[in-house]
Coordinates of C-alpha atoms in Angstrom, one line a residue:
M111 CA 15.1 35.2 -11.2
E112 CA 13.8 32.7 -13.5
S113 CA 11.3 30.1 -11.9
I114 CA 13.1 27.4 -12.9
H115 CA 16.1 28.8 -10.3
I116 CA 14.3 29.2 -8.3
L117 CA 12.8 25.8 -7.7
L118 CA 16.2 24.2 -8.0
I119 CA 17.0 26.1 -5.0
V120 CA 13.9 25.8 -2.8
L121 CA 14.6 21.9 -3.5
S122 CA 17.9 21.3 -3.3
I123 CA 17.4 23.9 0.2
G124 CA 14.1 22.1 1.7
A125 CA 15.8 18.6 1.3
V126 CA 18.3 19.5 3.1
V127 CA 15.9 21.2 5.7
G128 CA 14.2 17.8 5.5
S129 CA 16.7 15.5 6.5
I130 CA 16.7 17.6 10.2
P131 CA 15.6 15.0 12.6
V132 CA 13.5 16.7 14.5
H133 CA 12.6 14.5 18.6
G134 CA 13.8 11.4 16.5
Y135 CA 12.2 12.8 13.2
T136 CA 12.8 14.3 9.9
L137 CA 10.5 16.6 8.0
E138 CA 10.8 15.4 4.8
S139 CA 8.6 17.0 1.9
L140 CA 7.5 19.2 5.1
G141 CA 10.6 20.6 5.1
V142 CA 10.7 21.7 1.6
L143 CA 7.7 23.1 1.8
I144 CA 9.1 25.7 4.8
T145 CA 11.5 26.5 2.7
G146 CA 9.0 27.2 -0.1
M147 CA 7.0 29.8 1.8
I148 CA 10.1 31.3 3.6
F149 CA 11.2 32.0 -0.7
G150 CA 7.8 33.3 -1.5
A151 CA 7.0 35.2 2.3
Y152 CA 10.2 37.4 0.0
G153 CA 8.6 37.8 -3.3
Y154 CA 10.0 34.7 -5.0
K155 CA 7.0 32.6 -6.9
I156 CA 7.9 29.1 -9.3
D157 CA 5.6 29.4 -11.5
A158 CA 2.2 27.1 -11.4
I159 CA 2.6 24.5 -14.1
F160 CA 5.1 23.0 -11.6
M161 CA 2.9 22.3 -9.1
E162 CA 0.5 20.7 -11.7
F163 CA 2.8 18.1 -13.4
G164 CA 4.2 17.3 -9.5
I165 CA 0.6 16.9 -8.2
A166 CA -0.2 14.9 -10.9
L167 CA 3.1 12.7 -10.4
F168 CA 2.0 11.8 -7.0
I169 CA -1.3 11.1 -7.6
Y170 CA -0.3 8.6 -10.4
G171 CA 1.7 7.3 -8.1
V172 CA -0.9 7.2 -5.1
A173 CA -3.5 5.5 -7.4
L174 CA -1.1 2.5 -9.1
Q175 CA -0.4 1.7 -5.0
I176 CA -3.5 1.5 -4.1
G177 CA -4.9 -0.3 -7.3
P178 CA -4.6 -3.7 -6.6
G179 CA -5.8 -3.6 -3.5
F180 CA -8.8 -0.9 -3.9
I181 CA -11.4 -3.7 -4.4
D182 CA -10.1 -6.5 -2.9
G183 CA -9.6 -4.9 0.8
F184 CA -13.0 -3.7 0.5
K185 CA -14.3 -7.5 0.3
K186 CA -13.2 -8.2 4.2
N187 CA -12.8 -4.1 6.4
G188 CA -12.6 -2.2 3.6
I189 CA -16.2 -1.8 3.4
R190 CA -16.5 -0.9 7.4
L191 CA -13.7 1.0 7.8
G192 CA -13.7 3.1 4.5
L193 CA -17.6 4.1 6.3
V194 CA -15.3 4.9 8.8
A195 CA -13.2 7.3 7.2
F196 CA -15.3 9.0 5.0
A197 CA -17.4 9.8 9.0
S198 CA -14.1 11.2 10.0
A199 CA -13.8 13.6 7.0
S200 CA -17.4 14.4 7.5
V201 CA -16.8 15.9 10.5
G202 CA -13.6 17.5 9.5
A203 CA -15.7 19.0 6.7
L204 CA -18.7 20.2 8.6
T205 CA -16.1 22.0 11.6
T206 CA -14.9 23.0 8.9
A207 CA -18.0 25.2 7.3
L208 CA -19.1 26.3 10.6
L209 CA -15.9 27.5 12.1
S210 CA -15.3 29.3 8.7
R211 CA -18.8 30.5 8.5
A212 CA -18.7 31.9 12.5
F213 CA -14.9 33.4 12.0
D214 CA -16.7 34.7 8.3
L215 CA -13.6 33.2 6.3
A216 CA -13.8 33.2 2.7
P217 CA -15.3 30.0 1.1
L218 CA -11.3 29.5 -0.9
V219 CA -9.7 29.7 3.2
G220 CA -12.3 27.3 4.2
Q221 CA -11.4 25.6 1.5
G222 CA -7.7 25.9 1.8
I223 CA -8.0 24.9 5.7
Y224 CA -10.2 22.6 4.7
A225 CA -7.2 20.5 2.9
G226 CA -4.9 21.2 4.9
T227 CA -6.5 19.8 7.6
F228 CA -6.3 16.0 6.0
N229 CA -2.7 17.3 4.7
N230 CA -3.9 16.1 1.3
A231 CA -3.4 17.6 -1.7
I232 CA -4.9 15.9 -4.1
A233 CA -8.4 18.0 -2.0
L234 CA -6.5 20.8 -2.4
A235 CA -5.8 20.8 -6.3
S236 CA -9.7 18.9 -7.0
T237 CA -10.6 22.7 -6.0
G238 CA -9.7 23.5 -9.6
V239 CA -7.9 26.1 -8.7
T240 CA -4.9 27.4 -8.9
D241 CA -4.1 30.8 -9.1
N242 CA -5.2 32.4 -5.8
P243 CA -2.6 33.2 -2.7
N244 CA -5.2 32.8 -0.3
L245 CA -6.4 29.3 -0.8
F246 CA -2.9 27.8 -0.8
M247 CA -1.5 30.1 1.8
A248 CA -4.4 28.8 4.2
F249 CA -3.4 25.3 3.5
G250 CA 0.6 25.8 3.7
T251 CA -0.2 27.5 6.9
V252 CA -2.2 24.2 8.6
Y253 CA -1.0 22.0 7.1
P254 CA 2.1 21.6 9.1
V255 CA 0.7 22.0 12.6
T256 CA -2.5 19.1 11.6
F257 CA 0.3 17.2 10.2
M258 CA 2.2 16.6 14.1
L259 CA -1.2 16.6 15.6
T260 CA -2.2 13.5 14.0
M261 CA 0.9 12.5 14.8
V262 CA 0.8 13.3 18.4
F263 CA -3.0 12.0 18.5
V264 CA -2.6 8.4 17.6
V265 CA 1.1 7.7 20.0
S266 CA -1.5 9.1 23.0
V267 CA -4.5 6.7 22.1
P268 CA -3.1 4.2 24.7
R269 CA -3.0 7.4 27.2
L270 CA -6.4 8.4 26.1
L271 CA -8.0 5.5 26.2
R272 CA -5.7 4.6 29.4
A273 CA -5.3 1.1 28.4
D274 CA -2.4 -0.8 28.4
L275 CA -0.1 -0.5 25.0
K276 CA 2.3 -3.5 25.5
Q277 CA -0.2 -6.2 27.0
E278 CA -2.8 -5.0 24.1
A279 CA 0.0 -5.1 21.6
K280 CA 1.0 -9.1 22.4
T281 CA -2.9 -10.1 22.7
Y282 CA -2.3 -8.9 19.5
F283 CA 0.6 -10.1 17.7
E284 CA -0.7 -14.0 19.4
E285 CA -3.7 -13.6 17.9
Q286 CA -2.3 -12.7 14.3
D287 CA 0.4 -15.9 14.2
R288 CA -2.1 -17.6 15.1
L289 CA -4.9 -16.6 12.4
H290 CA -2.0 -16.2 9.9
P291 CA 1.0 -18.9 10.0
P292 CA 4.0 -18.0 8.0
P293 CA 5.2 -20.7 5.4
E294 CA 6.8 -23.8 6.3
T295 CA 8.6 -27.0 5.2
R296 CA 7.9 -30.1 6.5
C297 CA 8.4 -33.7 5.6
F298 CA 5.9 -36.4 5.5
L299 CA 6.5 -40.4 5.0
V300 CA 3.0 -42.1 3.2
K301 CA 1.6 -45.1 5.7
N302 CA -1.9 -44.7 5.3
P303 CA -3.0 -47.6 3.1
G304 CA -5.6 -45.5 2.3
C305 CA -3.1 -42.8 0.0
F306 CA -0.7 -46.3 -1.4
G307 CA -1.5 -46.3 -5.1
R308 CA -3.3 -42.8 -5.2
P309 CA -2.4 -40.1 -7.4
L310 CA -1.7 -36.6 -6.3
S311 CA -4.8 -34.9 -8.6
D312 CA -6.5 -37.8 -6.8
L313 CA -6.4 -36.8 -3.4
N314 CA -5.8 -33.1 -4.1
L315 CA -3.8 -32.0 -1.1
P316 CA -3.7 -28.2 -2.0
G317 CA -7.5 -28.0 -2.1
L318 CA -7.8 -30.6 1.1
V319 CA -5.3 -28.7 3.9
G320 CA -4.3 -26.1 1.7
V321 CA -1.1 -27.2 0.9
V322 CA 1.8 -27.5 -1.7
V323 CA 4.0 -30.8 -2.5
S324 CA 7.1 -29.7 -3.0
R325 CA 8.9 -32.9 -3.9
V326 CA 8.5 -37.1 -3.2
V327 CA 11.4 -39.4 -3.0
R328 CA 10.9 -42.8 -3.2
G329 CA 13.6 -44.8 -2.6
K330 CA 16.9 -43.0 -3.4
N331 CA 15.2 -41.1 -6.9
E332 CA 13.6 -37.9 -6.5
L333 CA 10.6 -37.7 -8.7
A334 CA 8.4 -34.2 -9.5
P335 CA 5.2 -34.1 -7.9
V336 CA 3.2 -34.7 -11.3
A337 CA -0.8 -34.9 -10.9
G338 CA -0.6 -38.1 -12.1
L339 CA 1.9 -39.6 -10.0
A340 CA 0.6 -41.7 -7.5
L341 CA 2.2 -42.3 -4.0
E342 CA 3.4 -45.5 -3.1
E343 CA 4.7 -46.8 0.9
D344 CA 7.4 -45.3 2.2
D345 CA 7.3 -42.7 -0.7
L346 CA 9.3 -39.6 1.3
V347 CA 6.8 -36.7 1.3
E348 CA 7.8 -32.2 1.4
A349 CA 5.4 -30.2 1.6
V350 CA 4.5 -25.7 2.2
G351 CA 2.2 -25.0 4.2
D352 CA 1.1 -23.4 7.8
S353 CA 1.4 -25.5 11.1
R354 CA -1.9 -26.2 10.8
S355 CA -2.7 -27.3 7.4
L356 CA 0.9 -29.6 8.1
D357 CA -0.5 -31.2 11.4
Q358 CA -4.0 -32.1 8.8
L359 CA -1.0 -33.5 6.1
Q360 CA -0.2 -35.4 8.6
V361 CA -3.4 -37.3 8.9
V362 CA -4.0 -37.5 5.5
L363 CA -0.5 -39.5 4.8
G364 CA 0.5 -41.4 7.9
Q365 CA 3.9 -39.8 10.0
T366 CA 5.7 -37.4 10.5
F367 CA 9.2 -37.9 8.9
T368 CA 11.6 -36.3 11.9
G369 CA 15.3 -37.5 9.5
G370 CA 14.9 -34.1 7.0
M371 CA 14.1 -34.9 3.5
P372 CA 17.4 -36.5 1.8
R373 CA 19.4 -34.1 -1.1
F374 CA 20.9 -36.2 -3.8
R375 CA 24.2 -34.5 -5.2
K376 CA 22.9 -35.5 -8.9
G377 CA 18.8 -34.7 -7.8
K378 CA 16.9 -34.4 -10.7
L379 CA 15.2 -32.0 -8.8
V380 CA 16.5 -28.8 -7.7
E381 CA 15.1 -25.7 -6.1
R382 CA 15.1 -21.8 -8.1
R383 CA 13.9 -18.3 -7.5
F384 CA 12.6 -16.3 -10.7
L385 CA 12.1 -12.9 -10.7
V386 CA 9.3 -11.9 -13.2
T387 CA 9.9 -9.2 -15.3
S388 CA 8.8 -10.9 -18.4
R389 CA 5.4 -9.6 -20.1
D390 CA 4.3 -11.9 -20.6
V391 CA 3.7 -13.8 -17.1
V392 CA 2.4 -10.6 -16.2
G393 CA -1.1 -10.5 -14.9
R394 CA -1.3 -13.4 -15.8
T395 CA -2.6 -17.2 -13.5
L396 CA -0.4 -20.2 -12.6
S397 CA -3.9 -22.4 -14.0
D398 CA -2.8 -20.4 -17.3
L399 CA 1.1 -21.2 -16.9
A400 CA 0.8 -24.7 -16.6
L401 CA 4.1 -25.3 -15.0
Q402 CA 3.8 -29.2 -13.9
A403 CA 2.4 -29.9 -17.9
R404 CA 5.1 -28.3 -19.0
F405 CA 7.8 -28.1 -17.3
R406 CA 6.8 -30.4 -14.0
A407 CA 7.4 -27.6 -11.9
T408 CA 5.7 -27.2 -8.5
V409 CA 5.6 -23.6 -7.4
T410 CA 6.5 -23.4 -4.0
R411 CA 6.1 -19.7 -2.9
I412 CA 5.6 -16.4 -4.3
R413 CA 6.7 -13.4 -2.1
R414 CA 5.1 -10.2 -3.4
G415 CA 6.2 -6.8 -1.6
G416 CA 7.6 -7.9 1.5
V417 CA 4.8 -10.6 1.7
D418 CA 4.4 -14.1 1.1
I419 CA 1.3 -14.8 -0.8
P420 CA -1.3 -18.0 -1.0
V421 CA 0.0 -20.2 -3.7
R422 CA -3.1 -21.1 -5.3
R423 CA -4.4 -21.7 -9.5
Q424 CA -6.4 -18.3 -9.9
T425 CA -2.7 -16.5 -8.3
Q426 CA -1.8 -14.0 -11.0
L427 CA 1.5 -12.9 -11.4
V428 CA 2.5 -8.5 -11.3
Y429 CA 5.6 -7.3 -12.5
G430 CA 7.8 -7.8 -9.7
D431 CA 7.4 -11.2 -7.9
R432 CA 10.2 -13.8 -6.7
I433 CA 8.3 -16.6 -7.2
S434 CA 10.4 -19.8 -6.0
L435 CA 10.1 -23.6 -7.3
V436 CA 10.9 -27.4 -7.5
T437 CA 11.6 -28.2 -10.8
P438 CA 14.1 -30.7 -12.9
H439 CA 17.2 -29.4 -13.6
A440 CA 16.8 -29.1 -17.5
S441 CA 14.0 -26.7 -16.8
S442 CA 15.9 -24.0 -15.2
S443 CA 16.9 -22.4 -18.4
E444 CA 13.3 -22.1 -19.6
L445 CA 12.4 -21.5 -16.5
T446 CA 14.2 -18.4 -16.3
R447 CA 13.2 -17.4 -20.4
L448 CA 9.1 -17.7 -19.4
F449 CA 9.6 -15.5 -16.2
G450 CA 12.1 -13.3 -17.4
N451 CA 14.4 -13.4 -14.6
D452 CA 16.4 -10.2 -15.3
L453 CA 17.3 -8.2 -12.9
Q454 CA 19.4 -5.1 -14.7
A455 CA 15.1 -4.9 -16.4
F456 CA 13.6 -4.6 -13.0
G457 CA 16.2 -2.0 -11.7
K458 CA 15.4 -0.1 -14.5
Q459 CA 11.8 1.4 -15.5
E460 CA 10.3 2.4 -18.7
M461 CA 8.8 5.6 -18.5
Y462 CA 6.3 5.5 -21.4
P463 CA 3.6 3.5 -19.7
V464 CA 3.9 6.1 -16.3
L465 CA 3.4 8.9 -18.9
L466 CA 1.0 7.3 -21.0
G467 CA -1.3 6.4 -17.8
M468 CA -0.8 10.2 -17.0
A469 CA -2.3 11.4 -20.4
L470 CA -4.6 9.5 -20.0
G471 CA -5.8 10.4 -16.7
S472 CA -5.6 14.2 -18.2
L473 CA -7.9 12.8 -20.9
V474 CA -10.3 11.5 -18.9
G475 CA -10.3 14.7 -16.1
M476 CA -11.6 16.9 -18.9
I477 CA -14.5 14.7 -20.1
P478 CA -17.9 16.5 -18.8
F479 CA -19.8 14.6 -16.5
G480 CA -23.1 17.1 -17.4
S481 CA -21.7 20.5 -15.9
F482 CA -19.1 18.5 -13.3
R483 CA -15.2 17.5 -14.7
L484 CA -13.0 15.4 -12.9
G485 CA -10.1 17.7 -13.4
L486 CA -6.5 17.2 -14.1
S487 CA -6.1 15.1 -10.2
G488 CA -9.7 13.1 -10.3
G489 CA -8.6 11.6 -14.2
V490 CA -5.1 10.8 -13.5
L491 CA -6.4 9.0 -9.9
L492 CA -8.9 7.6 -12.0
V493 CA -6.7 6.2 -14.6
G494 CA -4.6 5.4 -12.7
I495 CA -6.1 2.8 -10.3
V496 CA -7.4 1.2 -12.9
A497 CA -3.8 0.9 -14.6
G498 CA -3.0 -0.5 -10.9
R499 CA -5.8 -2.8 -10.5
L500 CA -4.6 -4.4 -14.9
G501 CA -1.5 -3.9 -14.0
K502 CA -1.7 -4.9 -17.8
I503 CA -3.3 -4.2 -21.5
G504 CA -2.0 -5.9 -24.1
P505 CA 1.3 -4.8 -24.6
V506 CA 1.8 -2.6 -22.1
V507 CA 3.0 -3.5 -18.6
F508 CA 1.3 -0.7 -16.1
T509 CA 2.9 -1.7 -12.9
I510 CA 5.9 -0.8 -12.0
T511 CA 7.8 -1.3 -8.9
A512 CA 8.5 -0.2 -5.4
Q513 CA 11.2 1.2 -5.7
S514 CA 10.3 2.8 -8.6
N515 CA 6.5 4.0 -7.4
H516 CA 8.6 6.1 -4.4
V517 CA 10.6 7.7 -6.4
L518 CA 7.7 8.9 -8.5
K519 CA 5.7 9.9 -5.5
R520 CA 8.7 11.8 -3.7
L521 CA 9.3 13.6 -6.8
G522 CA 5.6 13.9 -7.4
L523 CA 5.4 15.4 -4.0
I524 CA 8.2 17.9 -3.6
L525 CA 7.5 19.8 -6.6
F526 CA 4.3 20.2 -5.7
M527 CA 5.8 21.2 -1.8
A528 CA 7.7 24.0 -3.6
A529 CA 5.4 25.9 -5.8
L530 CA 2.8 25.9 -3.0
G531 CA 5.3 26.8 -0.2
T532 CA 6.2 29.4 -2.6
S533 CA 2.4 30.6 -3.8
S534 CA 1.0 30.2 0.2
G535 CA 4.5 32.3 1.1
D536 CA 3.6 35.0 -0.3
G537 CA 1.9 37.6 2.1
L538 CA 2.1 34.6 4.5
L539 CA 2.6 36.9 8.3
P540 CA 0.5 39.7 6.9
N541 CA -2.5 37.2 6.6
L542 CA -1.4 35.4 9.9
K543 CA -1.7 38.6 12.0
A544 CA -5.1 39.6 9.6
S545 CA -6.4 35.6 10.8
G546 CA -5.2 35.9 14.2
G547 CA -4.7 32.2 14.6
M548 CA -7.9 31.3 12.9
Y549 CA -7.2 29.0 10.4
L550 CA -5.3 26.8 13.2
L551 CA -8.1 26.6 15.1
V552 CA -9.7 26.0 12.5
A553 CA -7.9 23.5 11.2
S554 CA -6.8 21.7 14.7
A555 CA -10.7 21.7 15.5
G556 CA -11.1 19.8 12.6
I557 CA -8.0 17.5 12.9
L558 CA -9.0 16.4 16.3
L559 CA -13.0 16.0 16.2
A560 CA -12.4 14.1 12.9
L561 CA -9.4 11.8 14.8
T562 CA -12.2 11.5 18.0
T563 CA -15.1 10.4 15.8
T564 CA -12.2 7.9 14.4
L565 CA -10.8 6.3 17.8
V566 CA -15.0 6.2 19.2
I567 CA -15.9 4.1 16.4
A568 CA -13.2 2.1 16.1
R569 CA -12.7 1.6 19.9
W570 CA -16.4 0.8 21.7
L571 CA -18.7 0.2 17.8
F572 CA -15.9 -1.8 16.2
R573 CA -14.1 -3.2 19.4
R574 CA -11.3 -3.1 18.0
N575 CA -7.6 -4.0 19.4
L576 CA -5.5 -1.3 20.2
V577 CA -3.0 -1.4 18.0
E578 CA -5.8 -1.9 15.3
V579 CA -7.4 1.5 17.0
M580 CA -4.1 3.3 16.3
A581 CA -3.3 2.5 12.4
I582 CA -7.1 3.1 12.0
C583 CA -6.8 6.4 12.9
A584 CA -3.5 7.1 11.3
G585 CA -5.6 5.8 8.3
S586 CA -8.7 7.9 8.0
V587 CA -6.8 11.0 7.5
A588 CA -3.9 8.8 5.2
C589 CA -0.8 9.7 7.4
T590 CA 1.6 7.0 6.3
P591 CA 4.5 9.2 9.3
A592 CA 2.0 8.4 12.4
L593 CA 1.2 4.6 11.0
E594 CA 5.5 4.2 11.2
L595 CA 5.7 6.1 14.6
A596 CA 2.7 3.7 15.7
N597 CA 4.6 0.2 14.9
A598 CA 7.3 1.3 16.8
R599 CA 5.4 1.9 19.8
A600 CA 3.4 -1.6 19.3
G601 CA 6.8 -3.3 18.3
R602 CA 5.9 -4.1 14.7
D603 CA 4.4 -3.3 11.8
D604 CA 0.9 -6.0 12.1
G605 CA -0.6 -3.1 11.8
A606 CA 0.0 -1.8 7.8
I607 CA -2.8 -4.4 6.9
L608 CA -5.6 -2.5 8.0
Y609 CA -4.1 0.7 7.1
A610 CA -3.6 -0.3 3.6
A611 CA -7.5 -1.1 3.9
I612 CA -8.8 1.9 5.3
Y613 CA -5.9 4.2 3.2
P614 CA -7.9 4.3 -0.2
M615 CA -10.9 5.7 1.5
G616 CA -8.8 7.7 3.9
L617 CA -7.0 9.6 1.4
M618 CA -9.9 10.6 -1.4
A619 CA -13.0 10.8 0.7
P620 CA -11.9 14.1 1.7
V621 CA -11.5 14.5 -2.6
F622 CA -15.7 13.6 -2.4
L623 CA -16.3 15.9 0.6
M624 CA -14.5 18.7 -1.0
Q625 CA -16.9 19.2 -3.5
G626 CA -19.9 18.9 -0.2
L627 CA -17.9 22.0 0.8
I628 CA -17.7 23.7 -1.6
R629 CA -21.8 23.2 -1.8
L630 CA -22.4 23.6 2.0
Q631 CA -20.3 27.4 1.4
A632 CA -22.9 28.0 -1.1
L633 CA -25.8 27.6 0.9
F634 CA -24.1 29.6 3.6

């Protein structure tokens, strides 16, 4: 049977297996891996080219996702949390090296165990080996076990620490709501004589108290909040911001208006939402667009991936942003042309930027740095992070929608898992008998010691809340299902902020340390 036929059969059966719930959770891509291993045990194999192409797709999708926050995430928590992930991966590498030596395991087997311990296909690909069944068999053998152990460990953190998750979650969420209150709209009556006759540019309300003025009503007239508009006594001012900023604005303007902002049926100002799909505005800042000067339009909200982004002059727009404005009705059509607002274009994804980025990554991976090359996985990862960070280079928009990115990663992962499964399944049962469970012992020790290291540092050194500790443990080994399980236990997904900060290093540390493991094995 030809390789393509085996691939399609494995994918179809594996998709069904992966959709079967086990204690409320589905196996997903593990179903494809297990199916591939069964086919491989009976002598069916999928060509290695599908494995390489699949891992390139998966890596590029992940790199585009983490690219925008890769630098920014390190500015706040990323450096400290990155060190935690690196320490965790280092403990895993050292444990693997020592136990592999103690059990006299072949170097490639140890490398496969290490990659499987952290469920890291990129680390496996970074070995540069594509034709050794022992490597893939070791990875495929330990991957499902360590995957389950990670989820069990994360949800067991409260019990291990003998802490009350409900109480700590309540405390944490209340603190997060206080620090990051959601934006709201409030109306004010200008009663402060210090504001009479002063233009909005002079008051500088966004810089002074951190709010955005969306409209001004004077008598029966709606006025656009342009920079030169001078406030008068009894003007009604509508502003958007968090509760603390709006409380401060009341002090500046004089009085909160409880009656609600009047809406005029034939008013000149309207509220509109636009979807950013135009290449001309992607990557440009709000100050560059000069929306007030050109259209007398005021940006009140920017929503990106389900999260409200602060409205600042230096905020850069990315493809797929949903931007809310208060604008004169006559400017609506011009703003539509500016932002694109094309739902059909948003639903479709051009493939050439993705393929171009992957091609550039493969070329970068071929460049020698002395005796070292990044290889396909490293090159695609590097180019993907840069492309995700920049978003646009000339006329090429590298940013893709969240839905397209999910499909890209999903397709790449199942292609990789299918080919990996058939490679590791070949001789699986004889090797399990021959290993006597040593592979599972080494991997289990590696993942549990690595997660314990993260737990100790996060809880006792950084003194993090239980919700944060669970998210950090999941992110230190880049295990998204464990995060989802932790969020379900906590009741909210606020921990995703810390997970996003540690995830890049949680994903990349085993890749970097794989080379260290190889050199450490050479010393033994």
